[in-house]
Structures are given as C-alpha cells and as structure tokens.
C-alpha cells in the first residue's frame, strides 16, 4: 500500500504535534475503559443493575470496541486514516454525551456500545498513524513507549478522575468531559496530521459481524453462567453459538479477498504470541481494576474519590517505568523486558489476592499495586512492539487492529471469566464485608492464573522468536551488521 505525505497547513510535518494528538485521543478512549469503575456503586444504585448486569456497563463498551476494531482498521486503509480518525472521534464524543444523559439502564448500555464503535475506529487509526509518522528507529521506540504508557496511565488516571467526579459532581460528569476534548482533537487533527492515500478495496463486513457476534455470545454465556450455572440451556447455547461463529470467522478470513484479519499475520510466532499474551494480560488487569475498586469502597470504606487516589502509587510507578523503556530497550531487548514485566505484575497480583477482612491499605493494596504498576510500565510497550513486528506496509492497519482487538476482547472475556469464577465466593460468610472480600480474593486469584498463562506464552513464543531474529541478523552481510547491532544490542 502506498502512503502519501500530504503536508499539513504549516507545510512541514510536526512530529510532536502528531504524537500529542494521537496520544490524547488514544488516552481519551482508554480513560473511558476505567473512568466508570469508581462510579460503579453509584451507577448500580441509580440504574438498578444486578451484580452481573453491572458488568455489561463495561462489557458493552469493550465487546463492541474489540469486535469492530478490525473493520475500523480496514476503514482507515480504504478511506484514509486521518479522515477515519476524525470520524471516529466525532462518534465517540456524541456517544459520550449520550452516556452522560442516560435515563435508564438500557440507554446507558446502548450508549456505551456506541462509544465502542467510535473507539474501534480511533484506536487502530491512531496506531497506524503513529507507525506511518515515525519510521523504525529510536523515534518510533520513543513513540511506542509513550503509546504504551498512555495505555497504562489512562487506565489508572481514569479511576482518579472518575472517583473525583462521582464524589463531587456525578458519575455522568466523567463522560461529558470527552465532548470538548473530542472537539479539540477533531479541529487539530486535519491541521497537523498528514492524510494517507486511500486505497481501492472492499469491506469484509461478514468478518466484522462474525467477530463481534462470536465474542459477544462467548462473553454473554460466561457472564450468564454466574447466575444460571454452566449447565443452563442459555449458557450452553450461547457458548456453542460463540464457538461456531468464531470458527466461521476463520473460514471466512481464509477465503475473503480482502480480509479484516489476514491469517498471514498469525504465521509469525512472535505476533501470535503477542496477541494471546495481550488478551490474557488485559483480562487480568481489567479484573484488577474492577474488583479492587469494589474492595476499597465496600470493605475499606473509601469514598469514590479516595478509591481513585488509592491507585496513585501504581500510576506514578507505571509512568516512571514506562519512560525508561526507550533507554533500556537497546540494552536488554523487548522480550527480556516483557518477560520481567509480566513476572513483576504476576507477583503483585498474587500478593493482592491474599487480601482478607483485616487487611490494611498499605500492606495489602498499596505495595502490591506498586509492583503491578511497575510490571505494566515494563510490559505494555514490548507487547505492542511484538504485535506489529515485521508487518508489511499493506498490513499495517490490520496488525494495529489486531493489537487493539486483543486488548479489548481480552478485557471483555477476562472480566466475564473472573465474574463467573468468583460468583459463588463468599456466599457462606457471616457479614457483607467478609463476603465481598472473599469474592474479590477469588477473582484476583483467577487473575493471577491468567498472568501465569501469559508469562508461559511470552517465554514459549515471543522470547524464542526475537532471539532467532536477532541471531539471523548477526549473520547477515557485514554492511548491515552495525545498524542492526545498534537496534538489537543485548
């Protein structure tokens, strides 16, 4: 695929402005992944959700987001990534307003789903624009590090902002702030971001529909099992439907003329491992945020704002570590940093899962959070780099779409699994605080298991692939050795 270098108004590409617009937009959509968490108790009481119904406020967003990401990436390839990026921002801003004015539970869930549509367009376009704007080298390494930092910090800071607004104004206020931010990015994007050359092509609508419906059915079946059990006819039928739809998705992608998910992207063990590891990692992390905020408010008596502030140690460490990535990557390599990051996150999650009714914030929450924040700071950028490693130009949009798809669908599936696994925990407890603590502890233990599986995949698939590539480059003709050594040293 050919990309044009259409110049912005100033006649010169301003890489700083481009990166700022991309990061702010990406940060905004990730913020909405977590800004709702500290407001969950207020939302549940005002909308009358059950415990499992409440999870759909989050899953409606992440499922549509993840299911349509591949189609969103294809839209950017066909119509031009900047144009699609701006359109996605407009949809997201409108949907955010609709969430803020929602008058009942179904309206809220539907508006969250519409937010997912906008996010599914913005996310792959933002990563594709970043890849096109920063050629391989130190500049791209720094840009991807900032992109990875935005993912971790957006999740953590959303809790603080959401908690403050839920306490002082309303949980709705967190969504209204997206409207002016979205408008500002819509105005600035055409001024600074060059457009890419649109390409002729066809939409793989069948692929997008099968991906969205298949994942929705799987998550619905998993969440439904929490109330109705695994043998319930609805649970069994929806899980079976999800599996069939996903099989049909792969069959469709194998014969589609222009698939939204080119199966050739999975030929690389490194990329396949990165997609699987990202799903498991995000499944654990979304559960960490979802259940820990309930623990802080329901057991330790924190207000929504205090619960948000309680995540500050994690946010600060996350940011500090993520900013070290450009410096330490040339020395240690992506795969080593990724493995250490997952292992540190795993340690923090295992520690946090030991929480009990007599636990204190400092020893049971804050210290494990510091480890989780450090692990996130180390893991996100290498996971992103592995997911787009070695991709040809014509697959840039699809590969970035798959990275974000793994991110969002991992979140939705992971939360569904953790809700189902922990549904019966604490049912025999004598008081509500003990019951909730047992519930949270069980969920976090399951999250620890997801991280352990993530580490196994990283060590079995990503690490060997990067070592093989590094060894191969060492034996290439001498004229290329010096440049490759600078990139792959260590």
Coordinates of C-alpha atoms in Angstrom, one line a residue:
X1 CA 0.0 0.0 0.0
X2 CA 1.3 3.4 -0.9
X3 CA 1.1 6.2 1.6
X4 CA 1.3 9.9 0.6
X5 CA 3.0 12.6 2.6
X6 CA 0.2 15.1 2.2
X7 CA 1.5 18.1 4.1
X8 CA -0.3 19.9 6.9
X9 CA -1.2 23.5 6.8
X10 CA 2.2 24.6 8.1
X11 CA 3.9 23.0 5.2
X12 CA 6.0 20.9 7.5
X13 CA 5.3 17.7 9.5
X14 CA 5.4 18.5 13.2
X15 CA 6.0 15.1 14.8
X16 CA 5.5 16.4 18.3
X17 CA 2.0 17.7 17.4
X18 CA 1.1 14.5 15.7
X19 CA 2.2 12.4 18.6
X20 CA 0.3 14.7 21.1
X21 CA -2.9 14.4 19.1
X22 CA -2.6 10.6 18.7
X23 CA -1.8 10.1 22.4
X24 CA -4.5 12.4 23.7
X25 CA -7.2 10.7 21.5
X26 CA -6.0 7.2 22.5
X27 CA -5.8 8.3 26.1
X28 CA -9.4 9.5 26.0
X29 CA -10.8 6.2 24.8
X30 CA -8.8 4.2 27.3
X31 CA -9.8 6.6 30.0
X32 CA -13.4 5.5 29.4
X33 CA -12.3 1.9 29.9
X34 CA -11.6 2.7 33.6
X35 CA -13.3 6.1 34.4
X36 CA -16.5 4.2 35.1
X37 CA -15.1 1.8 37.7
X38 CA -15.0 4.1 40.7
X39 CA -18.6 5.2 39.8
X40 CA -19.9 1.6 39.7
X41 CA -21.6 1.7 43.1
X42 CA -23.5 4.9 42.2
X43 CA -24.4 3.5 38.8
X44 CA -25.7 0.3 40.3
X45 CA -27.9 2.1 42.8
X46 CA -29.3 4.7 40.3
X47 CA -29.9 2.2 37.4
X48 CA -30.9 -0.8 39.5
X49 CA -28.4 -3.3 38.0
X50 CA -27.7 -6.7 39.4
X51 CA -24.1 -7.7 40.1
X52 CA -23.8 -9.5 36.8
X53 CA -25.9 -6.9 34.9
X54 CA -23.5 -4.2 36.1
X55 CA -20.6 -5.9 34.3
X56 CA -22.4 -5.2 31.0
X57 CA -21.8 -1.4 31.5
X58 CA -18.2 -2.3 30.9
X59 CA -18.5 -5.2 28.6
X60 CA -20.9 -3.4 26.2
X61 CA -18.1 -1.0 25.5
X62 CA -15.2 -3.4 25.3
X63 CA -17.1 -6.0 23.2
X64 CA -18.2 -3.6 20.5
X65 CA -14.8 -1.9 20.7
X66 CA -12.9 -5.1 20.2
X67 CA -15.3 -6.7 17.8
X68 CA -15.3 -3.8 15.3
X69 CA -11.6 -2.9 15.6
X70 CA -10.6 -5.0 12.6
X71 CA -13.2 -3.3 10.5
X72 CA -12.2 0.0 11.9
X73 CA -8.6 -0.6 10.8
X74 CA -9.8 -1.6 7.3
X75 CA -11.8 1.6 7.0
X76 CA -8.6 3.6 7.6
X77 CA -6.8 1.7 4.8
X78 CA -9.6 2.4 2.3
X79 CA -10.7 5.9 3.1
X80 CA -7.6 7.4 4.6
X81 CA -6.5 7.1 8.2
X82 CA -6.8 10.7 9.2
X83 CA -10.3 11.0 7.7
X84 CA -11.5 7.9 9.6
X85 CA -9.6 9.0 12.7
X86 CA -11.6 12.3 12.8
X87 CA -14.9 10.5 12.1
X88 CA -14.3 8.1 15.0
X89 CA -13.6 11.0 17.3
X90 CA -16.9 12.5 16.3
X91 CA -18.8 9.3 17.1
X92 CA -17.1 8.9 20.4
X93 CA -17.8 12.4 21.5
X94 CA -21.5 12.1 20.6
X95 CA -21.8 8.7 22.4
X96 CA -20.1 10.1 25.5
X97 CA -22.7 12.8 25.7
X98 CA -25.5 10.2 25.3
X99 CA -23.9 8.2 28.2
X100 CA -23.9 11.3 30.3
X101 CA -27.7 11.9 29.8
X102 CA -28.7 8.2 30.0
X103 CA -32.1 7.9 31.9
X104 CA -32.2 4.2 32.3
X105 CA -30.1 1.0 32.3
X106 CA -30.6 0.0 28.7
X107 CA -29.9 3.5 27.4
X108 CA -26.6 3.5 29.3
X109 CA -25.6 0.2 27.9
X110 CA -26.6 1.1 24.3
X111 CA -24.7 4.4 24.6
X112 CA -21.6 2.6 25.9
X113 CA -21.8 0.3 22.9
X114 CA -21.9 3.3 20.6
X115 CA -18.8 4.6 22.4
X116 CA -17.2 1.3 21.5
X117 CA -18.0 2.0 17.8
X118 CA -16.1 5.3 17.9
X119 CA -13.2 3.8 19.8
X120 CA -13.0 0.9 17.3
X121 CA -12.3 3.5 14.6
X122 CA -10.0 5.8 16.6
X123 CA -7.7 3.1 18.2
X124 CA -6.4 1.3 15.1
X125 CA -6.1 4.6 13.1
X126 CA -4.1 6.1 15.9
X127 CA -1.5 3.3 16.0
X128 CA -1.4 3.2 12.2
X129 CA -0.8 6.9 12.0
X130 CA 1.9 6.6 14.7
X131 CA 3.6 3.8 12.7
X132 CA 3.4 5.8 9.4
X133 CA 4.6 9.0 11.1
X134 CA 7.7 7.5 12.9
X135 CA 10.0 5.3 10.8
X136 CA 11.8 2.4 12.6
X137 CA 14.5 3.5 14.9
X138 CA 14.8 5.5 18.2
X139 CA 12.0 7.9 17.2
X140 CA 9.5 5.1 16.8
X141 CA 10.8 3.3 20.0
X142 CA 10.1 6.5 22.0
X143 CA 6.7 7.0 20.3
X144 CA 5.6 3.4 21.0
X145 CA 6.8 3.8 24.6
X146 CA 4.6 6.8 25.1
X147 CA 1.7 4.9 23.4
X148 CA 2.2 2.0 25.9
X149 CA 2.4 4.5 28.8
X150 CA -0.9 6.0 27.6
X151 CA -2.5 2.6 27.9
X152 CA -1.4 2.0 31.5
X153 CA -1.8 5.6 32.7
X154 CA -5.2 6.1 31.0
X155 CA -6.5 3.1 33.0
X156 CA -5.1 4.3 36.3
X157 CA -5.9 8.0 35.9
X158 CA -9.4 7.2 34.8
X159 CA -10.0 5.8 38.3
X160 CA -8.9 9.1 39.9
X161 CA -10.9 11.3 37.6
X162 CA -13.9 9.1 37.8
X163 CA -13.8 8.9 41.5
X164 CA -13.4 12.6 42.0
X165 CA -16.3 13.5 39.7
X166 CA -18.5 10.7 41.1
X167 CA -18.0 12.2 44.6
X168 CA -18.1 15.9 43.8
X169 CA -20.4 16.1 40.8
X170 CA -21.8 12.9 39.4
X171 CA -20.6 9.7 37.7
X172 CA -22.1 11.3 34.5
X173 CA -19.6 14.2 34.5
X174 CA -16.7 11.9 33.6
X175 CA -18.3 11.3 30.2
X176 CA -19.2 14.9 29.5
X177 CA -15.5 15.9 29.6
X178 CA -14.9 13.8 26.5
X179 CA -17.0 16.2 24.4
X180 CA -14.7 19.3 24.5
X181 CA -11.6 17.0 24.2
X182 CA -13.1 15.3 21.2
X183 CA -14.0 18.6 19.5
X184 CA -10.5 19.9 20.1
X185 CA -8.8 16.9 18.5
X186 CA -11.3 17.0 15.6
X187 CA -10.2 20.6 14.9
X188 CA -6.4 19.9 15.4
X189 CA -6.1 16.6 13.5
X190 CA -6.6 18.0 9.9
X191 CA -4.2 20.8 10.7
X192 CA -1.2 18.7 11.8
X193 CA -1.7 15.1 10.7
X194 CA -1.0 14.2 7.0
X195 CA -3.6 12.1 5.2
X196 CA -2.7 8.7 3.9
X197 CA -3.5 7.7 0.4
X198 CA -6.9 5.9 0.2
X199 CA -6.8 2.6 -1.5
X200 CA -9.4 0.7 -3.5
X201 CA -10.8 -2.2 -1.7
X202 CA -13.9 -4.0 -0.3
X203 CA -15.2 -4.3 3.2
X204 CA -15.1 -7.6 4.9
X205 CA -18.5 -7.0 6.6
X206 CA -19.0 -10.7 7.2
X207 CA -15.8 -10.9 9.1
X208 CA -16.6 -7.9 11.3
X209 CA -20.1 -9.2 12.0
X210 CA -18.9 -12.7 12.8
X211 CA -16.1 -11.4 15.1
X212 CA -18.5 -9.1 17.0
X213 CA -21.3 -11.6 17.4
X214 CA -19.0 -14.5 18.2
X215 CA -17.2 -12.7 21.0
X216 CA -20.5 -11.2 22.3
X217 CA -22.0 -14.7 22.5
X218 CA -19.0 -16.1 24.3
X219 CA -18.9 -13.3 26.9
X220 CA -22.7 -13.4 27.4
X221 CA -22.5 -17.2 28.0
X222 CA -19.7 -16.8 30.5
X223 CA -21.4 -14.0 32.4
X224 CA -24.8 -15.7 32.3
X225 CA -23.2 -18.8 34.0
X226 CA -22.6 -16.7 37.1
X227 CA -26.4 -16.5 37.7
X228 CA -27.8 -19.5 35.8
X229 CA -24.9 -22.0 36.0
X230 CA -22.8 -23.7 33.4
X231 CA -25.5 -26.3 32.5
X232 CA -28.2 -23.7 31.9
X233 CA -29.6 -24.0 28.3
X234 CA -29.0 -20.3 27.7
X235 CA -25.3 -20.6 28.8
X236 CA -24.7 -23.8 26.8
X237 CA -26.4 -22.4 23.6
X238 CA -24.7 -19.1 23.7
X239 CA -21.3 -20.6 24.3
X240 CA -21.8 -23.0 21.4
X241 CA -23.1 -20.2 19.2
X242 CA -20.0 -18.2 20.0
X243 CA -17.6 -21.1 19.2
X244 CA -19.4 -21.7 15.9
X245 CA -19.4 -18.1 14.9
X246 CA -15.7 -17.8 15.6
X247 CA -15.0 -20.9 13.5
X248 CA -17.0 -19.4 10.7
X249 CA -14.9 -16.2 11.1
X250 CA -11.6 -18.0 10.5
X251 CA -13.1 -19.9 7.5
X252 CA -14.4 -16.5 6.1
X253 CA -11.0 -14.9 6.6
X254 CA -9.2 -17.7 4.8
X255 CA -11.2 -17.1 1.6
X256 CA -12.1 -13.4 1.8
X257 CA -10.5 -11.3 -1.0
X258 CA -9.6 -8.5 1.4
X259 CA -10.0 -9.9 5.0
X260 CA -10.2 -7.7 8.0
X261 CA -8.0 -10.2 9.8
X262 CA -5.4 -11.6 7.3
X263 CA -4.5 -15.0 8.6
X264 CA -0.9 -14.5 7.4
X265 CA -0.4 -12.2 10.4
X266 CA -0.5 -15.3 12.6
X267 CA 2.3 -17.0 10.8
X268 CA 4.8 -15.1 13.0
X269 CA 5.1 -16.9 16.4
X270 CA 6.1 -13.6 17.9
X271 CA 3.0 -11.7 16.7
X272 CA 0.6 -14.7 17.5
X273 CA 2.2 -14.9 21.0
X274 CA 1.8 -11.1 21.5
X275 CA -1.9 -11.3 20.6
X276 CA -2.5 -14.2 23.0
X277 CA -0.4 -12.7 25.8
X278 CA -2.1 -9.3 25.5
X279 CA -5.6 -10.9 25.8
X280 CA -4.5 -12.8 29.0
X281 CA -2.7 -9.8 30.4
X282 CA -5.6 -7.4 29.9
X283 CA -8.1 -10.0 31.1
X284 CA -6.2 -10.0 34.4
X285 CA -5.7 -6.2 34.6
X286 CA -9.4 -5.3 33.9
X287 CA -10.4 -7.7 36.7
X288 CA -7.8 -6.0 39.0
X289 CA -9.4 -2.6 38.4
X290 CA -13.0 -3.8 38.5
X291 CA -12.7 -5.8 41.8
X292 CA -10.1 -3.7 43.6
X293 CA -12.3 -0.6 43.4
X294 CA -15.2 -2.6 44.9
X295 CA -12.9 -3.8 47.7
X296 CA -11.7 -0.3 48.5
X297 CA -15.2 1.1 48.7
X298 CA -17.2 -1.9 50.0
X299 CA -14.8 -3.2 52.6
X300 CA -12.3 -0.5 53.5
X301 CA -14.8 2.3 53.5
X302 CA -13.2 4.5 50.9
X303 CA -15.2 7.1 49.0
X304 CA -15.2 7.0 45.2
X305 CA -12.6 9.8 45.1
X306 CA -10.4 8.1 47.8
X307 CA -10.6 4.9 45.9
X308 CA -9.3 6.7 42.8
X309 CA -6.5 8.3 44.7
X310 CA -5.6 4.9 46.2
X311 CA -4.4 3.9 42.7
X312 CA -1.9 6.8 42.6
X313 CA 1.1 4.7 43.7
X314 CA 0.5 2.4 40.8
X315 CA 0.0 5.3 38.3
X316 CA 3.2 7.1 39.3
X317 CA 5.4 4.0 39.2
X318 CA 3.7 3.0 35.9
X319 CA 4.6 6.3 34.3
X320 CA 8.2 6.4 35.6
X321 CA 9.0 2.9 34.5
X322 CA 7.3 3.3 31.0
X323 CA 9.5 6.3 30.4
X324 CA 12.6 4.2 30.9
X325 CA 11.7 1.8 28.1
X326 CA 13.4 3.8 25.3
X327 CA 16.7 3.7 27.3
X328 CA 16.7 0.1 28.4
X329 CA 15.3 -1.5 25.2
X330 CA 18.6 -1.3 23.3
X331 CA 20.4 -2.8 26.2
X332 CA 18.1 -5.7 27.2
X333 CA 15.8 -6.2 24.3
X334 CA 12.0 -6.2 24.1
X335 CA 11.5 -9.9 25.0
X336 CA 13.5 -9.7 28.2
X337 CA 11.7 -6.5 29.3
X338 CA 8.4 -8.1 28.5
X339 CA 9.1 -11.3 30.5
X340 CA 10.2 -9.3 33.5
X341 CA 7.2 -7.0 33.3
X342 CA 4.7 -9.9 33.2
X343 CA 6.6 -11.7 36.1
X344 CA 6.5 -8.5 38.3
X345 CA 2.8 -8.0 37.5
X346 CA 2.1 -11.6 38.4
X347 CA 3.9 -11.2 41.8
X348 CA 1.9 -8.1 42.6
X349 CA -1.4 -9.8 41.7
X350 CA -0.6 -12.9 43.7
X351 CA 0.2 -10.7 46.7
X352 CA -3.0 -8.7 46.3
X353 CA -5.1 -11.8 46.0
X354 CA -4.2 -12.7 49.7
X355 CA -6.4 -9.8 50.9
X356 CA -8.6 -10.6 53.9
X357 CA -11.1 -8.6 56.0
X358 CA -8.4 -7.4 58.5
X359 CA -6.0 -6.2 55.7
X360 CA -4.7 -2.7 55.7
X361 CA -4.4 -0.5 52.6
X362 CA -0.6 -0.1 52.8
X363 CA 0.5 -3.7 53.1
X364 CA -2.4 -5.4 51.3
X365 CA -3.2 -2.9 48.5
X366 CA -0.6 -0.1 48.0
X367 CA 2.6 -2.3 48.0
X368 CA 1.2 -4.9 45.6
X369 CA -0.1 -2.0 43.4
X370 CA 3.4 -0.7 43.1
X371 CA 4.6 -4.0 41.7
X372 CA 1.6 -4.1 39.3
X373 CA 2.3 -0.6 38.1
X374 CA 6.0 -1.4 37.5
X375 CA 5.0 -4.5 35.6
X376 CA 2.5 -2.6 33.4
X377 CA 5.1 0.0 32.7
X378 CA 7.5 -2.7 31.5
X379 CA 5.1 -4.9 29.6
X380 CA 2.8 -2.7 27.5
X381 CA 5.3 -1.2 25.0
X382 CA 7.1 -4.5 24.3
X383 CA 3.7 -6.2 23.9
X384 CA 2.7 -3.5 21.3
X385 CA 6.0 -3.8 19.5
X386 CA 5.8 -7.6 19.3
X387 CA 2.3 -7.3 17.9
X388 CA 3.4 -5.1 14.9
X389 CA 6.8 -6.7 14.4
X390 CA 7.8 -7.4 10.9
X391 CA 4.5 -6.4 9.3
X392 CA 4.4 -5.3 5.7
X393 CA 3.0 -1.9 4.8
X394 CA -0.2 -3.3 3.3
X395 CA -1.0 -5.0 6.7
X396 CA -0.2 -2.0 8.9
X397 CA -3.9 -1.3 9.6
X398 CA -4.8 -4.9 10.1
X399 CA -1.9 -5.6 12.5
X400 CA -2.7 -2.5 14.6
X401 CA -6.3 -3.5 14.6
X402 CA -5.4 -7.0 15.9
X403 CA -3.2 -5.5 18.7
X404 CA -6.2 -3.3 19.9
X405 CA -8.6 -6.2 19.3
X406 CA -6.6 -8.4 21.6
X407 CA -6.6 -5.6 24.2
X408 CA -10.3 -5.0 24.2
X409 CA -11.6 -8.6 23.7
X410 CA -9.1 -9.8 26.3
X411 CA -10.6 -7.3 28.7
X412 CA -14.2 -8.4 28.0
X413 CA -13.5 -12.1 28.1
X414 CA -11.3 -11.8 31.1
X415 CA -13.9 -9.8 33.1
X416 CA -16.5 -12.3 32.1
X417 CA -14.4 -15.2 33.3
X418 CA -13.5 -13.6 36.6
X419 CA -17.1 -12.6 37.3
X420 CA -18.2 -16.2 36.7
X421 CA -15.4 -17.8 38.7
X422 CA -15.9 -15.6 41.7
X423 CA -19.7 -15.5 41.6
X424 CA -20.2 -18.1 44.4
X425 CA -17.3 -17.0 46.6
X426 CA -18.3 -15.5 50.0
X427 CA -21.8 -16.9 49.9
X428 CA -21.4 -18.6 53.3
X429 CA -19.7 -15.6 55.0
X430 CA -21.3 -14.1 58.2
X431 CA -21.2 -10.5 57.1
X432 CA -21.2 -8.4 53.9
X433 CA -17.6 -7.2 54.2
X434 CA -16.2 -10.8 54.6
X435 CA -18.4 -11.9 51.7
X436 CA -17.1 -9.2 49.4
X437 CA -13.5 -9.8 50.4
X438 CA -13.8 -13.5 49.6
X439 CA -15.4 -12.6 46.3
X440 CA -12.6 -10.2 45.4
X441 CA -9.8 -12.5 46.6
X442 CA -11.2 -15.4 44.4
X443 CA -11.4 -13.1 41.4
X444 CA -7.8 -11.8 41.9
X445 CA -6.5 -15.4 42.3
X446 CA -8.1 -16.3 39.0
X447 CA -6.4 -13.1 37.6
X448 CA -3.1 -14.4 38.9
X449 CA -3.7 -17.6 36.9
X450 CA -4.3 -15.6 33.7
X451 CA -1.0 -13.8 34.2
X452 CA 0.8 -17.1 34.8
X453 CA -0.5 -18.3 31.5
X454 CA 0.5 -15.0 29.9
X455 CA 4.1 -15.5 31.1
X456 CA 4.2 -19.0 29.8
X457 CA 3.1 -17.8 26.3
X458 CA 5.7 -15.0 26.3
X459 CA 8.5 -17.4 27.3
X460 CA 7.4 -20.1 24.8
X461 CA 6.5 -17.9 21.8
X462 CA 7.8 -14.3 21.9
X463 CA 11.2 -14.8 23.5
X464 CA 12.4 -17.6 21.2
X465 CA 11.2 -15.7 18.1
X466 CA 13.0 -12.5 19.0
X467 CA 16.2 -14.4 19.8
X468 CA 16.0 -16.2 16.4
X469 CA 15.6 -12.9 14.6
X470 CA 18.5 -11.3 16.4
X471 CA 20.8 -14.3 15.7
X472 CA 19.8 -14.3 12.0
X473 CA 20.7 -10.6 11.7
X474 CA 24.1 -11.2 13.2
X475 CA 24.9 -13.4 10.2
X476 CA 23.6 -11.1 7.5
X477 CA 26.2 -9.4 5.2
X478 CA 28.6 -7.2 7.1
X479 CA 27.4 -3.9 5.7
X480 CA 24.2 -4.4 7.7
X481 CA 25.7 -5.6 11.0
X482 CA 26.5 -2.2 12.5
X483 CA 22.9 -0.8 12.1
X484 CA 21.3 -4.0 13.3
X485 CA 23.5 -4.2 16.3
X486 CA 22.5 -0.7 17.4
X487 CA 18.9 -1.7 17.3
X488 CA 19.1 -5.3 18.7
X489 CA 22.0 -4.9 21.1
X490 CA 21.6 -7.2 24.1

